[in-house]
mmCIF file of C-alpha atoms and ligand atoms in Angstrom:
data_model
loop_
_atom_site.group_PDB
_atom_site.id
_atom_site.type_symbol
_atom_site.label_atom_id
_atom_site.label_comp_id
_atom_site.label_asym_id
_atom_site.label_seq_id
_atom_site.Cartn_x
_atom_site.Cartn_y
_atom_site.Cartn_z
ATOM 1 C CA MET A 1 -9.773 -11.245 17.803
ATOM 2 C CA ILE A 2 -6.496 -11.827 15.980
ATOM 3 C CA THR A 3 -3.055 -11.610 17.567
ATOM 4 C CA VAL A 4 0.008 -12.056 15.424
ATOM 5 C CA LYS A 5 3.426 -12.489 17.026
ATOM 6 C CA HIS A 6 6.772 -12.599 15.248
ATOM 7 C CA LEU A 7 5.270 -14.053 12.110
ATOM 8 C CA THR A 8 7.729 -14.994 9.394
ATOM 9 C CA LYS A 9 7.366 -16.604 6.002
ATOM 10 C CA GLN A 10 10.182 -17.618 3.759
ATOM 11 C CA PHE A 11 10.354 -19.227 0.377
ATOM 12 C CA ILE A 12 13.215 -21.294 -0.987
ATOM 13 C CA ASN A 13 14.428 -19.989 -4.342
ATOM 14 C CA PRO A 14 15.075 -22.468 -7.186
ATOM 15 C CA ASP A 15 18.821 -22.078 -6.518
ATOM 16 C CA GLY A 16 18.284 -23.167 -2.916
ATOM 17 C CA SER A 17 18.756 -19.739 -1.318
ATOM 18 C CA VAL A 18 16.249 -18.512 1.236
ATOM 19 C CA PHE A 19 13.940 -15.607 0.434
ATOM 20 C CA LYS A 20 12.383 -14.032 3.531
ATOM 21 C CA VAL A 21 9.116 -12.364 2.599
ATOM 22 C CA LEU A 22 7.626 -11.785 6.048
ATOM 23 C CA LYS A 23 10.399 -10.901 8.459
ATOM 24 C CA ASP A 24 8.696 -10.186 11.770
ATOM 25 C CA VAL A 25 5.041 -9.254 11.625
ATOM 26 C CA ASN A 26 3.292 -8.323 14.868
ATOM 27 C CA CYS A 27 -0.203 -6.951 15.338
ATOM 28 C CA GLU A 28 -3.440 -7.102 17.284
ATOM 29 C CA ILE A 29 -6.778 -6.831 15.551
ATOM 30 C CA GLY A 30 -9.896 -6.217 17.593
ATOM 31 C CA ARG A 31 -13.463 -7.217 16.787
ATOM 32 C CA GLY A 32 -15.144 -4.723 14.469
ATOM 33 C CA GLU A 33 -11.903 -3.161 13.316
ATOM 34 C CA VAL A 34 -11.472 -2.272 9.677
ATOM 35 C CA ILE A 35 -7.804 -2.322 8.801
ATOM 36 C CA SER A 36 -6.393 -1.331 5.459
ATOM 37 C CA ILE A 37 -2.994 -2.689 4.564
ATOM 38 C CA ILE A 38 -1.131 -0.439 2.183
ATOM 39 C CA GLY A 39 2.414 -0.516 0.835
ATOM 40 C CA PRO A 40 4.554 -0.964 -2.250
ATOM 41 C CA SER A 41 4.038 -4.131 -4.268
ATOM 42 C CA GLY A 42 6.188 -7.111 -3.422
ATOM 43 C CA THR A 43 6.396 -6.255 0.280
ATOM 44 C CA GLY A 44 4.418 -9.264 1.467
ATOM 45 C CA LYS A 45 0.852 -7.954 1.829
ATOM 46 C CA SER A 46 -0.724 -10.910 0.024
ATOM 47 C CA THR A 47 1.650 -13.309 1.726
ATOM 48 C CA PHE A 48 0.555 -11.908 5.083
ATOM 49 C CA LEU A 49 -3.160 -12.448 4.359
ATOM 50 C CA ARG A 50 -2.481 -15.930 2.998
ATOM 51 C CA ALA A 51 -0.425 -16.744 6.084
ATOM 52 C CA LEU A 52 -3.215 -15.519 8.371
ATOM 53 C CA ASN A 53 -5.731 -18.027 7.107
ATOM 54 C CA LEU A 54 -3.045 -20.639 6.489
ATOM 55 C CA LEU A 55 -3.470 -20.773 2.708
ATOM 56 C CA ASP A 56 0.326 -20.393 2.786
ATOM 57 C CA PRO A 57 1.389 -21.648 6.215
ATOM 58 C CA PRO A 58 3.855 -19.330 7.988
ATOM 59 C CA THR A 59 7.434 -20.401 8.616
ATOM 60 C CA SER A 60 7.442 -19.346 12.260
ATOM 61 C CA GLY A 61 5.623 -17.175 14.767
ATOM 62 C CA GLU A 62 2.216 -17.338 16.339
ATOM 63 C CA ILE A 63 -1.327 -16.525 15.261
ATOM 64 C CA LEU A 64 -4.087 -16.464 17.862
ATOM 65 C CA PHE A 65 -7.620 -16.291 16.510
ATOM 66 C CA ASN A 66 -10.387 -15.892 19.068
ATOM 67 C CA GLY A 67 -7.797 -16.917 21.659
ATOM 68 C CA GLU A 68 -6.845 -20.152 19.915
ATOM 69 C CA ASN A 69 -3.476 -20.915 18.378
ATOM 70 C CA ILE A 70 -4.384 -21.728 14.787
ATOM 71 C CA MET A 71 -0.870 -22.921 14.024
ATOM 72 C CA ALA A 72 -1.130 -25.662 16.606
ATOM 73 C CA LYS A 73 -1.180 -29.194 15.184
ATOM 74 C CA GLY A 74 -4.696 -30.426 14.652
ATOM 75 C CA TYR A 75 -6.429 -27.034 14.572
ATOM 76 C CA PRO A 76 -9.297 -27.611 12.140
ATOM 77 C CA LEU A 77 -8.660 -25.758 8.883
ATOM 78 C CA ASN A 78 -12.334 -25.902 7.902
ATOM 79 C CA LYS A 79 -13.318 -24.027 11.014
ATOM 80 C CA LEU A 80 -10.643 -21.429 10.354
ATOM 81 C CA ARG A 81 -11.711 -20.888 6.733
ATOM 82 C CA GLN A 82 -15.320 -20.601 7.830
ATOM 83 C CA LYS A 83 -14.547 -18.007 10.489
ATOM 84 C CA MET A 84 -12.002 -16.111 8.424
ATOM 85 C CA GLY A 85 -13.357 -15.462 4.943
ATOM 86 C CA MET A 86 -11.197 -14.386 2.038
ATOM 87 C CA VAL A 87 -12.021 -12.318 -1.035
ATOM 88 C CA PHE A 88 -9.470 -12.369 -3.862
ATOM 89 C CA GLN A 89 -8.569 -9.923 -6.587
ATOM 90 C CA SER A 90 -9.595 -12.520 -9.184
ATOM 91 C CA PHE A 91 -12.999 -13.401 -7.579
ATOM 92 C CA ASN A 92 -12.366 -17.182 -7.769
ATOM 93 C CA LEU A 93 -16.026 -18.049 -8.426
ATOM 94 C CA PHE A 94 -16.834 -21.554 -9.638
ATOM 95 C CA GLU A 95 -17.466 -20.883 -13.320
ATOM 96 C CA HIS A 96 -19.603 -24.017 -13.829
ATOM 97 C CA LEU A 97 -22.007 -23.171 -10.986
ATOM 98 C CA SER A 98 -24.821 -20.625 -10.971
ATOM 99 C CA ILE A 99 -24.511 -17.570 -8.751
ATOM 100 C CA LEU A 100 -26.893 -19.116 -6.221
ATOM 101 C CA ASP A 101 -24.971 -22.419 -6.204
ATOM 102 C CA ASN A 102 -21.694 -20.550 -5.753
ATOM 103 C CA VAL A 103 -23.094 -19.078 -2.549
ATOM 104 C CA THR A 104 -24.853 -22.193 -1.193
ATOM 105 C CA LEU A 105 -22.039 -24.686 -1.859
ATOM 106 C CA ALA A 106 -19.873 -24.108 1.217
ATOM 107 C CA PRO A 107 -22.705 -23.642 3.765
ATOM 108 C CA MET A 108 -24.264 -26.959 2.634
ATOM 109 C CA LYS A 109 -20.947 -28.783 2.621
ATOM 110 C CA LEU A 110 -19.254 -27.289 5.665
ATOM 111 C CA LEU A 111 -22.080 -25.987 7.863
ATOM 112 C CA GLY A 112 -24.431 -28.865 7.082
ATOM 113 C CA TYR A 113 -27.269 -26.576 5.954
ATOM 114 C CA THR A 114 -30.160 -28.090 4.022
ATOM 115 C CA ARG A 115 -30.498 -26.794 0.474
ATOM 116 C CA GLN A 116 -33.587 -24.797 1.443
ATOM 117 C CA HIS A 117 -31.896 -23.152 4.414
ATOM 118 C CA ALA A 118 -28.741 -22.443 2.415
ATOM 119 C CA GLU A 119 -30.758 -20.937 -0.446
ATOM 120 C CA GLU A 120 -32.760 -18.701 1.842
ATOM 121 C CA GLU A 121 -29.610 -17.347 3.401
ATOM 122 C CA ALA A 122 -27.837 -17.077 0.063
ATOM 123 C CA MET A 123 -30.670 -14.951 -1.294
ATOM 124 C CA ALA A 124 -30.463 -12.704 1.753
ATOM 125 C CA MET A 125 -26.718 -12.262 1.247
ATOM 126 C CA LEU A 126 -27.132 -11.673 -2.493
ATOM 127 C CA ARG A 127 -29.767 -9.062 -1.704
ATOM 128 C CA LYS A 128 -27.331 -7.357 0.603
ATOM 129 C CA VAL A 129 -24.787 -6.945 -2.173
ATOM 130 C CA GLY A 130 -27.413 -6.063 -4.771
ATOM 131 C CA MET A 131 -27.105 -9.310 -6.717
ATOM 132 C CA ALA A 132 -30.345 -11.174 -5.867
ATOM 133 C CA GLU A 133 -31.711 -10.550 -9.328
ATOM 134 C CA LYS A 134 -28.792 -12.474 -10.871
ATOM 135 C CA SER A 135 -29.069 -15.554 -8.652
ATOM 136 C CA GLY A 136 -29.853 -17.798 -11.630
ATOM 137 C CA ALA A 137 -27.105 -16.402 -13.856
ATOM 138 C CA MET A 138 -23.710 -17.971 -14.473
ATOM 139 C CA PRO A 139 -20.490 -16.166 -13.492
ATOM 140 C CA ALA A 140 -19.596 -15.671 -17.165
ATOM 141 C CA ASP A 141 -22.718 -13.522 -17.545
ATOM 142 C CA LEU A 142 -21.576 -11.034 -14.910
ATOM 143 C CA SER A 143 -19.298 -8.027 -14.993
ATOM 144 C CA GLY A 144 -16.201 -7.965 -12.798
ATOM 145 C CA GLY A 145 -17.856 -5.735 -10.231
ATOM 146 C CA GLN A 146 -20.866 -8.051 -10.056
ATOM 147 C CA LYS A 147 -18.639 -11.117 -9.689
ATOM 148 C CA GLN A 148 -16.781 -9.494 -6.842
ATOM 149 C CA ARG A 149 -20.052 -8.641 -5.076
ATOM 150 C CA VAL A 150 -21.086 -12.303 -5.423
ATOM 151 C CA ALA A 151 -17.708 -13.339 -3.994
ATOM 152 C CA ILE A 152 -18.427 -11.122 -0.991
ATOM 153 C CA ALA A 153 -21.912 -12.646 -0.577
ATOM 154 C CA ARG A 154 -20.368 -16.113 -0.759
ATOM 155 C CA SER A 155 -17.979 -15.176 1.992
ATOM 156 C CA LEU A 156 -20.771 -13.673 4.142
ATOM 157 C CA ALA A 157 -22.858 -16.840 3.781
ATOM 158 C CA MET A 158 -20.361 -18.642 6.024
ATOM 159 C CA HIS A 159 -21.041 -16.206 8.881
ATOM 160 C CA PRO A 160 -17.398 -15.319 9.239
ATOM 161 C CA ASP A 161 -15.964 -13.428 12.202
ATOM 162 C CA ALA A 162 -13.583 -11.617 9.874
ATOM 163 C CA ILE A 163 -13.060 -11.211 6.153
ATOM 164 C CA LEU A 164 -9.679 -10.731 4.486
ATOM 165 C CA PHE A 165 -9.714 -8.847 1.184
ATOM 166 C CA ASP A 166 -6.708 -8.991 -1.139
ATOM 167 C CA GLU A 167 -6.913 -6.049 -3.542
ATOM 168 C CA PRO A 168 -10.618 -6.680 -4.208
ATOM 169 C CA THR A 169 -10.911 -3.903 -6.791
ATOM 170 C CA SER A 170 -7.556 -4.155 -8.563
ATOM 171 C CA ALA A 171 -8.804 -6.337 -11.394
ATOM 172 C CA LEU A 172 -11.879 -4.194 -12.033
ATOM 173 C CA ASP A 173 -12.672 -1.709 -14.698
ATOM 174 C CA PRO A 174 -12.539 1.750 -13.044
ATOM 175 C CA THR A 175 -16.304 2.166 -13.524
ATOM 176 C CA MET A 176 -16.959 -0.877 -11.293
ATOM 177 C CA VAL A 177 -14.678 -0.077 -8.404
ATOM 178 C CA GLY A 178 -17.306 2.066 -6.689
ATOM 179 C CA GLU A 179 -20.005 -0.620 -6.444
ATOM 180 C CA VAL A 180 -17.610 -3.032 -4.708
ATOM 181 C CA LEU A 181 -16.244 -0.389 -2.355
ATOM 182 C CA SER A 182 -19.747 0.643 -1.368
ATOM 183 C CA VAL A 183 -20.637 -2.944 -0.420
ATOM 184 C CA MET A 184 -17.459 -3.055 1.672
ATOM 185 C CA ARG A 185 -18.234 0.307 3.243
ATOM 186 C CA GLN A 186 -21.663 -1.060 4.198
ATOM 187 C CA LEU A 187 -20.094 -4.132 5.843
ATOM 188 C CA ALA A 188 -17.730 -1.865 7.753
ATOM 189 C CA THR A 189 -20.586 0.178 9.177
ATOM 190 C CA GLU A 190 -22.325 -3.033 10.223
ATOM 191 C CA GLY A 191 -19.302 -3.919 12.341
ATOM 192 C CA MET A 192 -17.703 -6.663 10.252
ATOM 193 C CA THR A 193 -14.031 -7.156 11.107
ATOM 194 C CA MET A 194 -12.121 -6.587 7.906
ATOM 195 C CA LEU A 195 -8.515 -6.677 6.777
ATOM 196 C CA ILE A 196 -8.171 -5.081 3.384
ATOM 197 C CA VAL A 197 -5.108 -4.940 1.169
ATOM 198 C CA THR A 198 -5.833 -2.035 -1.121
ATOM 199 C CA HIS A 199 -4.416 0.688 -3.324
ATOM 200 C CA GLU A 200 -7.608 2.754 -2.964
ATOM 201 C CA MET A 201 -6.162 5.382 -0.666
ATOM 202 C CA LYS A 202 -9.283 7.492 -0.358
ATOM 203 C CA PHE A 203 -11.345 4.476 0.618
ATOM 204 C CA ALA A 204 -8.670 3.310 3.080
ATOM 205 C CA ARG A 205 -8.640 6.720 4.628
ATOM 206 C CA ASN A 206 -12.391 7.072 4.971
ATOM 207 C CA VAL A 207 -13.375 3.578 6.017
ATOM 208 C CA SER A 208 -10.543 2.211 8.147
ATOM 209 C CA THR A 209 -10.161 2.325 11.886
ATOM 210 C CA ARG A 210 -6.445 1.690 11.395
ATOM 211 C CA ILE A 211 -3.903 1.531 8.609
ATOM 212 C CA PHE A 212 -0.950 -0.838 8.410
ATOM 213 C CA PHE A 213 1.818 0.391 6.145
ATOM 214 C CA MET A 214 3.719 -2.719 5.079
ATOM 215 C CA ASN A 215 7.221 -2.382 3.770
ATOM 216 C CA GLU A 216 10.036 -4.893 3.372
ATOM 217 C CA GLY A 217 8.241 -7.727 5.117
ATOM 218 C CA VAL A 218 7.185 -5.930 8.297
ATOM 219 C CA ILE A 219 4.381 -3.661 9.448
ATOM 220 C CA TYR A 220 6.553 -0.625 9.120
ATOM 221 C CA GLU A 221 4.069 1.843 10.561
ATOM 222 C CA ASP A 222 0.610 1.418 12.055
ATOM 223 C CA GLY A 223 -1.828 4.102 13.090
ATOM 224 C CA THR A 224 -5.116 5.835 12.517
ATOM 225 C CA PRO A 225 -5.772 7.007 8.971
ATOM 226 C CA GLU A 226 -5.055 10.536 10.135
ATOM 227 C CA GLN A 227 -1.675 9.578 11.591
ATOM 228 C CA ILE A 228 -0.585 7.592 8.565
ATOM 229 C CA PHE A 229 -1.810 9.979 5.906
ATOM 230 C CA GLU A 230 -1.207 13.319 7.645
ATOM 231 C CA HIS A 231 1.650 12.754 10.081
ATOM 232 C CA PRO A 232 3.599 9.657 9.070
ATOM 233 C CA VAL A 233 6.583 9.083 11.335
ATOM 234 C CA HIS A 234 8.832 7.257 8.882
ATOM 235 C CA SER A 235 10.056 8.759 5.634
ATOM 236 C CA ALA A 236 9.201 5.565 3.704
ATOM 237 C CA THR A 237 5.577 5.900 4.845
ATOM 238 C CA LYS A 238 5.516 9.532 3.844
ATOM 239 C CA ALA A 239 7.014 8.777 0.445
ATOM 240 C CA PHE A 240 4.398 6.094 -0.132
ATOM 241 C CA VAL A 241 1.299 7.991 0.996
ATOM 242 C CA GLN A 242 2.324 11.187 -0.757
ATOM 243 C CA ARG A 243 3.347 9.170 -3.803
ATOM 244 C CA ILE A 244 6.751 10.807 -3.905
ATOM 245 C CA HIS A 245 8.945 10.065 -6.906
ATOM 246 C CA LYS A 246 12.676 10.699 -6.759
ATOM 247 C CA LEU A 247 15.599 11.170 -9.066
ATOM 248 C CA VAL A 248 18.920 11.073 -7.216
ATOM 249 C CA PHE A 249 22.486 11.878 -8.288
ATOM 250 C CA GLU A 250 25.637 11.542 -6.207
ATOM 251 C CA VAL A 251 27.706 14.368 -7.624
ATOM 252 C CA ASP A 252 31.317 13.648 -6.704
ATOM 253 C CA SER A 253 33.391 16.103 -8.743
ATOM 254 C CA PRO A 254 33.208 19.064 -11.146
ATOM 255 C CA ASP A 255 33.618 16.521 -13.963
ATOM 256 C CA TYR A 256 30.230 14.943 -13.255
ATOM 257 C CA ASP A 257 28.074 14.733 -16.396
ATOM 258 C CA MET A 258 25.629 17.535 -15.630
ATOM 259 C CA LEU A 259 24.193 17.444 -19.154
ATOM 260 C CA ASP A 260 23.017 13.928 -18.470
ATOM 261 C CA VAL A 261 21.581 15.109 -15.121
ATOM 262 C CA LYS A 262 19.576 17.799 -16.874
ATOM 263 C CA THR A 263 18.367 15.392 -19.552
ATOM 264 C CA GLN A 264 17.160 12.950 -16.898
ATOM 265 C CA MET A 265 15.488 15.760 -14.981
ATOM 266 C CA GLY A 266 13.693 16.697 -18.206
ATOM 267 C CA GLN A 267 12.381 13.158 -18.628
ATOM 268 C CA PHE A 268 11.328 13.060 -14.986
ATOM 269 C CA CYS A 269 9.411 16.351 -15.305
ATOM 270 C CA ILE A 270 7.617 15.114 -18.428
ATOM 271 C CA LYS A 271 6.741 11.803 -16.772
ATOM 272 C CA TYR A 272 5.126 13.500 -13.792
ATOM 273 C CA ASN A 273 3.465 16.224 -15.787
ATOM 274 C CA VAL A 274 5.558 19.139 -14.550
ATOM 275 C CA ALA A 275 7.512 19.869 -17.728
ATOM 276 C CA ALA A 276 7.165 23.587 -17.014
ATOM 277 C CA LYS A 277 9.438 23.163 -13.987
ATOM 278 C CA HIS A 278 12.331 21.696 -15.937
ATOM 279 C CA GLU A 279 13.869 25.016 -16.876
ATOM 280 C CA ALA A 280 13.935 26.293 -13.287
ATOM 281 C CA ALA A 281 15.454 22.996 -12.145
ATOM 282 C CA CYS A 282 18.217 23.322 -14.755
ATOM 283 C CA ARG A 283 18.970 26.968 -13.981
ATOM 284 C CA LEU A 284 19.079 26.271 -10.246
ATOM 285 C CA THR A 285 21.376 23.312 -10.854
ATOM 286 C CA ASP A 286 23.741 25.412 -13.013
ATOM 287 C CA LEU A 287 23.832 28.299 -10.582
ATOM 288 C CA MET A 288 24.254 26.114 -7.500
ATOM 289 C CA THR A 289 27.051 23.986 -9.001
ATOM 290 C CA ALA A 290 28.854 27.094 -10.254
ATOM 291 C CA THR A 291 28.664 28.924 -6.930
ATOM 292 C CA VAL A 292 27.422 27.525 -3.637
ATOM 293 C CA MET A 293 28.288 23.854 -4.236
ATOM 294 C CA ALA A 294 31.574 24.488 -6.094
ATOM 295 C CA GLN A 295 33.617 23.706 -2.966
ATOM 296 C CA GLN A 296 31.222 21.127 -1.542
ATOM 297 C CA TYR A 297 31.959 17.882 -3.439
ATOM 298 C CA PRO A 298 30.670 15.266 -2.986
ATOM 299 C CA PHE A 299 27.041 16.218 -2.587
ATOM 300 C CA THR A 300 23.687 14.687 -3.451
ATOM 301 C CA LEU A 301 21.354 16.295 -5.932
ATOM 302 C CA ARG A 302 17.784 15.132 -5.798
ATOM 303 C CA LEU A 303 14.641 16.005 -7.695
ATOM 304 C CA THR A 304 11.358 14.907 -6.075
ATOM 305 C CA HIS A 305 7.738 15.164 -7.011
ATOM 306 C CA SER A 306 4.716 14.300 -4.895
ATOM 307 C CA GLU A 307 1.629 13.313 -6.859
ATOM 308 C CA GLN A 308 -0.421 13.864 -3.743
ATOM 309 C CA THR A 309 0.698 17.368 -2.775
ATOM 310 C CA GLU A 310 1.909 18.265 -6.311
ATOM 311 C CA VAL A 311 5.062 19.711 -4.800
ATOM 312 C CA THR A 312 8.222 19.438 -6.925
ATOM 313 C CA ALA A 313 11.495 20.126 -5.160
ATOM 314 C CA LEU A 314 15.184 20.222 -6.002
ATOM 315 C CA ASP A 315 17.436 19.310 -3.075
ATOM 316 C CA PHE A 316 21.151 19.804 -2.567
ATOM 317 C CA MET A 317 22.334 17.642 0.311
ATOM 318 C CA LYS A 318 25.714 17.657 1.981
ATOM 319 C CA GLU A 319 26.712 15.035 4.548
ATOM 320 C CA HIS A 320 28.519 15.607 7.849
ATOM 321 C CA THR A 321 27.739 19.270 8.263
ATOM 322 C CA ASP A 322 25.244 21.236 10.287
ATOM 323 C CA ILE A 323 25.758 24.492 8.425
ATOM 324 C CA SER A 324 23.707 25.453 5.419
ATOM 325 C CA PRO A 325 25.889 25.672 2.302
ATOM 326 C CA LEU A 326 23.924 28.835 1.517
ATOM 327 C CA GLN A 327 25.635 30.586 4.449
ATOM 328 C CA THR A 328 28.759 30.928 2.347
ATOM 329 C CA ALA A 329 26.942 32.362 -0.659
ATOM 330 C CA ASP A 330 26.987 36.069 -1.481
ATOM 331 C CA SER A 331 23.723 37.961 -1.368
ATOM 332 C CA THR A 332 23.418 38.469 -5.128
ATOM 333 C CA THR A 333 23.604 34.728 -5.708
ATOM 334 C CA VAL A 334 21.009 34.072 -3.020
ATOM 335 C CA GLU A 335 18.745 36.699 -4.592
ATOM 336 C CA GLN A 336 19.144 35.058 -7.995
ATOM 337 C CA LEU A 337 18.361 31.647 -6.522
ATOM 338 C CA ARG A 338 15.241 33.051 -4.922
ATOM 339 C CA THR A 339 13.895 34.330 -8.221
ATOM 340 C CA LEU A 340 14.157 30.821 -9.673
ATOM 341 C CA CYS A 341 11.892 29.077 -7.153
ATOM 342 C CA LYS A 342 8.839 29.517 -4.963
ATOM 343 C CA GLU A 343 10.644 28.960 -1.726
ATOM 344 C CA ILE A 344 14.008 27.970 -0.276
ATOM 345 C CA VAL A 345 14.016 25.678 2.749
ATOM 346 C CA GLU A 346 17.284 25.196 4.635
ATOM 347 C CA GLU A 347 17.138 22.265 7.037
ATOM 348 C CA PRO A 348 19.412 19.933 8.942
ATOM 349 C CA THR A 349 18.889 16.216 8.234
ATOM 350 C CA THR A 350 19.964 13.119 10.134
ATOM 351 C CA ARG A 351 23.083 12.854 7.995
ATOM 352 C CA GLY A 352 23.921 16.483 7.219
ATOM 353 C CA PHE A 353 22.254 19.525 5.738
ATOM 354 C CA ARG A 354 19.754 20.078 2.949
ATOM 355 C CA VAL A 355 18.944 23.121 0.851
ATOM 356 C CA LYS A 356 15.561 22.568 -0.754
ATOM 357 C CA PHE A 357 14.212 24.637 -3.624
ATOM 358 C CA ILE A 358 10.456 24.325 -4.064
ATOM 359 C CA LEU A 359 9.853 24.666 -7.804
HETATM 360 P P1 ADP B 1 2.455 -7.900 -2.231
HETATM 361 O O1 ADP B 1 1.140 -8.545 -2.081
HETATM 362 O O2 ADP B 1 2.815 -6.950 -1.147
HETATM 363 O O3 ADP B 1 2.646 -7.270 -3.580
HETATM 364 P P2 ADP B 1 3.428 -10.613 -2.108
HETATM 365 O O4 ADP B 1 3.061 -11.037 -0.736
HETATM 366 O O5 ADP B 1 2.577 -11.100 -3.220
HETATM 367 O O6 ADP B 1 3.586 -9.040 -2.148
HETATM 368 O O7 ADP B 1 4.899 -11.105 -2.420
HETATM 369 C C1 ADP B 1 6.019 -10.711 -1.683
HETATM 370 C C2 ADP B 1 7.238 -11.372 -2.267
HETATM 371 O O8 ADP B 1 7.175 -12.770 -2.056
HETATM 372 C C3 ADP B 1 7.376 -11.177 -3.755
HETATM 373 O O9 ADP B 1 8.719 -10.904 -4.049
HETATM 374 C C4 ADP B 1 6.939 -12.497 -4.328
HETATM 375 O O10 ADP B 1 7.594 -12.748 -5.537
HETATM 376 C C5 ADP B 1 7.341 -13.473 -3.249
HETATM 377 N N1 ADP B 1 6.477 -14.667 -3.230
HETATM 378 C C6 ADP B 1 5.147 -14.670 -2.978
HETATM 379 N N2 ADP B 1 4.646 -15.911 -3.029
HETATM 380 C C7 ADP B 1 5.689 -16.723 -3.325
HETATM 381 C C8 ADP B 1 5.842 -18.135 -3.527
HETATM 382 N N3 ADP B 1 4.808 -18.968 -3.426
HETATM 383 N N4 ADP B 1 7.083 -18.599 -3.814
HETATM 384 C C9 ADP B 1 8.132 -17.774 -3.917
HETATM 385 N N5 ADP B 1 8.064 -16.438 -3.744
HETATM 386 C C10 ADP B 1 6.873 -15.913 -3.459
HETATM 387 MG MG1 MG B 2 -0.449 -8.675 -3.401
#
């Protein structure tokens, strides 16, 4: 239904320099697919959705929608907006119109429906999202979750082929997220083609046919929910889905300020709720720098914590070697190291070798 080829979007900064937000986006979206777009903020997810329905026209590339090039001169924007609905984080309802009028406005104006026809359909759509009872209310009378359900009904009233959602639950009180997600889940089961930018990982995982992981202006990795969440190929994808936090030090000499390292590790452990692991991290750091790593400068010391797997690890990484630094250690030291952690993993990396202590 949608084919995107080499899509780019750039903005000109106030100082005249060029800021490339979308660098080279390529994808194919089939009818009935439900695609969740995940990724760190500022990587162009919203820009991508806004480029797709030409709210923010792309700089270059090609978008085919139902086989037609929508970037061609003269392609009717009204038709595009009708066929490709959009639901925003901030609802964007018309505050001065009743709920019913919010839903009937576009079908009467753009589809030429009579008021009666538009109202009948609007009521059916409002019923679908559980908001029929509020048809006479004003937006200000509704909760955020209710407003977002009305926004979805308004989009459905145009009989779109696809709906783009930009973080539809991000502005909601946590108690209201569920009601919006369940409406979306319902649409998904009915076969609506949906593109959803979301931070709701569980929802993305359960509802999507495919996941796009966007990073640095490209679709960095694309796959089934199982592939992306269980077996991501790229380390950036893995870090994102497992919500891995890192603290990294390039230790270049014995004079490196290890007290500062330990202080920062303490703050890191408190921040991610693993304060109990701070002592082991410090003792491992002391022992490793005094023994195994003493002849290995420079090396990289890294503390990581995954909120998803709840694994905290302390890594010692040495470049340009394929031998574990632990090979040179005497057995008493290795025994001592073992008592300070759950597990020691020795593994080659693309750039060298890593000794990982699981805390
Ligand atoms: P995401 O939705 O992934 O968080 P966005 O698509 O909103 O990211 O933004 C990506 C980058 O593009 C950000 O750095 C943002 O500041 C920039 N950006 C977005 N819209 C504009 C604009 N109209 N003018 C200039 N920069 C913009
Ligand atoms: Mg965004």
